[in-house]
Amino acid sequence: MAFNSAVITFPGSNCDRDMAVALEKVSGTAPHRVWHGDSELPDGLDFIAVPGGFSYGDYLRCGAIASRSPIMQAVIAAAEKGVPVLGVCNGFQVLTENGLLPGALLRNAGLNFVCREVGLEVANAQSLFTSAYEAGQVIRVPVAHHDGNYFADEETLNRLEGEGRVAFRYAEEVNGSARSIAGVLNDAGNVLGMMPHPERAIETTHGGTDGRGLFESAIRGLVGA
Amino acid sequence: MKVRVHVSLKPGVLDPQGRAIHHSLEGLGFSGVNDVRAGRLFELDVAETTTDEALDDMCRKLLANMVIENYRIEKVAA
């Protein structure tokens, strides 16, 4: 059964191709490529990816303008119907800006653009996106961001932790994120936002394949394998 | 009608940019600066008929991120 996915591209997206390649390599089916100015998504999607980059030049706030673009209204509607949505890096910022995920991404505490591989602890291995991993497993995945410092108020952080909605934590200090949070799930569990780039770690030539598990989890969960 | 919208980080939200600016001011020899918070100013030129409600809506929907920021609207005499 084909895996019917879509990758959204905004002006300034630069990881959309990486994301499309990752989805095709792992699922065997090339995703639809959807432009930000479109107002409708292809029918019957199994998975939507909002990729990294610098949408709209990161003007106003990272992800803010993209989050109000025509296609994102369709993505929000699809997410609310239960379609899995993955936001990576700038895509994570877009998903917090439009309210699909709680919190916000602030400038890195150290003020530096951080571009390197980091250790990432799988905090919840029972989600749609993480079932191929084991709880507590530390994987190696690249990060590349200037605004990845996750912020939410204490009440929200407590709720996220209590409900198992922290998907990934940094296993080392990276950007000052509250409680080392690197990736969070929405309350229904079908939307994941994360700053690290799993799509950049799916082939041995990337230096590691630890990111594959995320896509394998989603594909297995959706179409069976 | 000219309107200024001042957007600032909520108290308690870490402001690394403000901190860097603070550090630079100290480096320039300005003592006695206790803290710096960086904000953002938008100058809007809007129709006279624009309501306060519409201005609030603009701030909440786009100009400010209500998770981390506060906003203040100031109408400016032409």
PDB file of N, CA and C in Angstrom, chain A residues 41-85:
ATOM      1  N   LEU A  41      -4.883  20.686  -0.054  1.00  0.00           N
ATOM      2  CA  LEU A  41      -3.926  19.581  -0.032  1.00  0.00           C
ATOM      3  C   LEU A  41      -4.439  18.458  -0.927  1.00  0.00           C
ATOM      4  N   PRO A  42      -3.544  17.590  -1.415  1.00  0.00           N
ATOM      5  CA  PRO A  42      -4.011  16.416  -2.162  1.00  0.00           C
ATOM      6  C   PRO A  42      -4.944  15.576  -1.281  1.00  0.00           C
ATOM      7  N   ASP A  43      -5.829  14.819  -1.913  1.00  0.00           N
ATOM      8  CA  ASP A  43      -6.782  13.988  -1.171  1.00  0.00           C
ATOM      9  C   ASP A  43      -6.088  12.795  -0.514  1.00  0.00           C
ATOM     10  N   GLY A  44      -6.630  12.377   0.596  1.00  0.00           N
ATOM     11  CA  GLY A  44      -6.249  11.101   1.200  1.00  0.00           C
ATOM     12  C   GLY A  44      -4.832  11.019   1.713  1.00  0.00           C
ATOM     13  N   LEU A  45      -4.302  12.118   2.249  1.00  0.00           N
ATOM     14  CA  LEU A  45      -2.917  12.102   2.736  1.00  0.00           C
ATOM     15  C   LEU A  45      -2.776  11.256   3.995  1.00  0.00           C
ATOM     16  N   ASP A  46      -1.653  10.525   4.065  1.00  0.00           N
ATOM     17  CA  ASP A  46      -1.311   9.754   5.268  1.00  0.00           C
ATOM     18  C   ASP A  46      -0.376  10.540   6.179  1.00  0.00           C
ATOM     19  N   PHE A  47       0.258  11.582   5.615  1.00  0.00           N
ATOM     20  CA  PHE A  47       1.338  12.225   6.366  1.00  0.00           C
ATOM     21  C   PHE A  47       1.656  13.580   5.722  1.00  0.00           C
ATOM     22  N   ILE A  48       1.829  14.592   6.550  1.00  0.00           N
ATOM     23  CA  ILE A  48       2.208  15.919   6.039  1.00  0.00           C
ATOM     24  C   ILE A  48       3.482  16.350   6.754  1.00  0.00           C
ATOM     25  N   ALA A  49       4.472  16.827   5.982  1.00  0.00           N
ATOM     26  CA  ALA A  49       5.706  17.312   6.591  1.00  0.00           C
ATOM     27  C   ALA A  49       5.859  18.812   6.328  1.00  0.00           C
ATOM     28  N   VAL A  50       6.151  19.544   7.394  1.00  0.00           N
ATOM     29  CA  VAL A  50       6.451  20.975   7.286  1.00  0.00           C
ATOM     30  C   VAL A  50       7.953  21.090   7.535  1.00  0.00           C
ATOM     31  N   PRO A  51       8.727  21.380   6.501  1.00  0.00           N
ATOM     32  CA  PRO A  51      10.182  21.236   6.582  1.00  0.00           C
ATOM     33  C   PRO A  51      10.889  22.441   7.199  1.00  0.00           C
ATOM     34  N   GLY A  52      12.190  22.282   7.346  1.00  0.00           N
ATOM     35  CA  GLY A  52      13.027  23.341   7.897  1.00  0.00           C
ATOM     36  C   GLY A  52      13.428  24.368   6.848  1.00  0.00           C
ATOM     37  N   GLY A  53      14.033  25.434   7.319  1.00  0.00           N
ATOM     38  CA  GLY A  53      14.474  26.509   6.435  1.00  0.00           C
ATOM     39  C   GLY A  53      14.236  27.852   7.099  1.00  0.00           C
ATOM     40  N   PHE A  54      14.028  28.837   6.281  1.00  0.00           N
ATOM     41  CA  PHE A  54      13.818  30.196   6.795  1.00  0.00           C
ATOM     42  C   PHE A  54      12.618  30.782   6.066  1.00  0.00           C
ATOM     43  N   SER A  55      11.447  30.228   6.339  1.00  0.00           N
ATOM     44  CA  SER A  55      10.249  30.628   5.606  1.00  0.00           C
ATOM     45  C   SER A  55      10.065  32.141   5.683  1.00  0.00           C
ATOM     46  N   TYR A  56       9.792  32.739   4.534  1.00  0.00           N
ATOM     47  CA  TYR A  56       9.588  34.197   4.442  1.00  0.00           C
ATOM     48  C   TYR A  56      10.746  34.946   5.107  1.00  0.00           C
ATOM     49  N   GLY A  57      11.933  34.388   4.988  1.00  0.00           N
ATOM     50  CA  GLY A  57      13.102  35.062   5.553  1.00  0.00           C
ATOM     51  C   GLY A  57      13.084  35.181   7.068  1.00  0.00           C
ATOM     52  N   ASP A  58      12.193  34.426   7.728  1.00  0.00           N
ATOM     53  CA  ASP A  58      12.033  34.548   9.188  1.00  0.00           C
ATOM     54  C   ASP A  58      11.645  35.965   9.598  1.00  0.00           C
ATOM     55  N   TYR A  59      11.079  36.724   8.683  1.00  0.00           N
ATOM     56  CA  TYR A  59      10.617  38.072   9.045  1.00  0.00           C
ATOM     57  C   TYR A  59       9.533  37.970  10.111  1.00  0.00           C
ATOM     58  N   LEU A  60       9.374  38.998  10.856  1.00  0.00           N
ATOM     59  CA  LEU A  60       8.445  39.111  11.993  1.00  0.00           C
ATOM     60  C   LEU A  60       8.902  38.221  13.136  1.00  0.00           C
ATOM     61  N   ARG A  61       8.644  36.932  13.073  1.00  0.00           N
ATOM     62  CA  ARG A  61       9.223  35.941  13.995  1.00  0.00           C
ATOM     63  C   ARG A  61       9.415  34.673  13.173  1.00  0.00           C
ATOM     64  N   CYS A  62      10.308  33.793  13.624  1.00  0.00           N
ATOM     65  CA  CYS A  62      10.525  32.556  12.861  1.00  0.00           C
ATOM     66  C   CYS A  62       9.218  31.795  12.692  1.00  0.00           C
ATOM     67  N   GLY A  63       8.853  31.520  11.466  1.00  0.00           N
ATOM     68  CA  GLY A  63       7.667  30.700  11.220  1.00  0.00           C
ATOM     69  C   GLY A  63       6.345  31.431  11.267  1.00  0.00           C
ATOM     70  N   ALA A  64       6.356  32.694  11.713  1.00  0.00           N
ATOM     71  CA  ALA A  64       5.081  33.388  11.959  1.00  0.00           C
ATOM     72  C   ALA A  64       4.296  33.613  10.667  1.00  0.00           C
ATOM     73  N   ILE A  65       4.963  34.121   9.653  1.00  0.00           N
ATOM     74  CA  ILE A  65       4.239  34.455   8.423  1.00  0.00           C
ATOM     75  C   ILE A  65       3.815  33.176   7.707  1.00  0.00           C
ATOM     76  N   ALA A  66       4.695  32.200   7.687  1.00  0.00           N
ATOM     77  CA  ALA A  66       4.338  30.907   7.076  1.00  0.00           C
ATOM     78  C   ALA A  66       3.124  30.297   7.755  1.00  0.00           C
ATOM     79  N   SER A  67       3.055  30.473   9.073  1.00  0.00           N
ATOM     80  CA  SER A  67       1.958  29.837   9.813  1.00  0.00           C
ATOM     81  C   SER A  67       0.603  30.417   9.422  1.00  0.00           C
ATOM     82  N   ARG A  68       0.604  31.606   8.827  1.00  0.00           N
ATOM     83  CA  ARG A  68      -0.660  32.245   8.397  1.00  0.00           C
ATOM     84  C   ARG A  68      -0.857  32.112   6.889  1.00  0.00           C
ATOM     85  N   SER A  69      -0.025  31.335   6.209  1.00  0.00           N
ATOM     86  CA  SER A  69      -0.137  31.222   4.753  1.00  0.00           C
ATOM     87  C   SER A  69      -1.364  30.389   4.386  1.00  0.00           C
ATOM     88  N   PRO A  70      -1.860  30.537   3.147  1.00  0.00           N
ATOM     89  CA  PRO A  70      -3.084  29.819   2.750  1.00  0.00           C
ATOM     90  C   PRO A  70      -3.019  28.314   3.008  1.00  0.00           C
ATOM     91  N   ILE A  71      -1.906  27.666   2.658  1.00  0.00           N
ATOM     92  CA  ILE A  71      -1.882  26.206   2.777  1.00  0.00           C
ATOM     93  C   ILE A  71      -1.963  25.761   4.233  1.00  0.00           C
ATOM     94  N   MET A  72      -1.479  26.599   5.162  1.00  0.00           N
ATOM     95  CA  MET A  72      -1.480  26.154   6.551  1.00  0.00           C
ATOM     96  C   MET A  72      -2.888  26.033   7.114  1.00  0.00           C
ATOM     97  N   GLN A  73      -3.836  26.769   6.547  1.00  0.00           N
ATOM     98  CA  GLN A  73      -5.226  26.584   6.992  1.00  0.00           C
ATOM     99  C   GLN A  73      -5.669  25.160   6.671  1.00  0.00           C
ATOM    100  N   ALA A  74      -5.257  24.668   5.502  1.00  0.00           N
ATOM    101  CA  ALA A  74      -5.598  23.296   5.112  1.00  0.00           C
ATOM    102  C   ALA A  74      -4.852  22.282   5.985  1.00  0.00           C
ATOM    103  N   VAL A  75      -3.601  22.616   6.334  1.00  0.00           N
ATOM    104  CA  VAL A  75      -2.823  21.706   7.197  1.00  0.00           C
ATOM    105  C   VAL A  75      -3.460  21.629   8.590  1.00  0.00           C
ATOM    106  N   ILE A  76      -3.891  22.774   9.104  1.00  0.00           N
ATOM    107  CA  ILE A  76      -4.548  22.785  10.422  1.00  0.00           C
ATOM    108  C   ILE A  76      -5.818  21.933  10.378  1.00  0.00           C
ATOM    109  N   ALA A  77      -6.597  22.108   9.296  1.00  0.00           N
ATOM    110  CA  ALA A  77      -7.841  21.337   9.177  1.00  0.00           C
ATOM    111  C   ALA A  77      -7.538  19.841   9.102  1.00  0.00           C
ATOM    112  N   ALA A  78      -6.490  19.473   8.350  1.00  0.00           N
ATOM    113  CA  ALA A  78      -6.129  18.057   8.226  1.00  0.00           C
ATOM    114  C   ALA A  78      -5.655  17.515   9.579  1.00  0.00           C
ATOM    115  N   ALA A  79      -4.841  18.314  10.286  1.00  0.00           N
ATOM    116  CA  ALA A  79      -4.336  17.886  11.600  1.00  0.00           C
ATOM    117  C   ALA A  79      -5.493  17.656  12.563  1.00  0.00           C
ATOM    118  N   GLU A  80      -6.476  18.534  12.486  1.00  0.00           N
ATOM    119  CA  GLU A  80      -7.620  18.402  13.403  1.00  0.00           C
ATOM    120  C   GLU A  80      -8.457  17.167  13.071  1.00  0.00           C
ATOM    121  N   LYS A  81      -8.350  16.698  11.823  1.00  0.00           N
ATOM    122  CA  LYS A  81      -9.062  15.456  11.456  1.00  0.00           C
ATOM    123  C   LYS A  81      -8.222  14.220  11.772  1.00  0.00           C
ATOM    124  N   GLY A  82      -6.977  14.451  12.262  1.00  0.00           N
ATOM    125  CA  GLY A  82      -6.171  13.305  12.676  1.00  0.00           C
ATOM    126  C   GLY A  82      -5.035  12.929  11.741  1.00  0.00           C
ATOM    127  N   VAL A  83      -4.860  13.663  10.633  1.00  0.00           N
ATOM    128  CA  VAL A  83      -3.749  13.357   9.731  1.00  0.00           C
ATOM    129  C   VAL A  83      -2.433  13.672  10.459  1.00  0.00           C
ATOM    130  N   PRO A  84      -1.458  12.764  10.435  1.00  0.00           N
ATOM    131  CA  PRO A  84      -0.180  13.042  11.091  1.00  0.00           C
ATOM    132  C   PRO A  84       0.565  14.201  10.423  1.00  0.00           C
ATOM    133  N   VAL A  85       1.073  15.102  11.245  1.00  0.00           N
ATOM    134  CA  VAL A  85       1.830  16.251  10.749  1.00  0.00           C
ATOM    135  C   VAL A  85       3.156  16.306  11.499  1.00  0.00           C
TER     136      VAL A  85
END
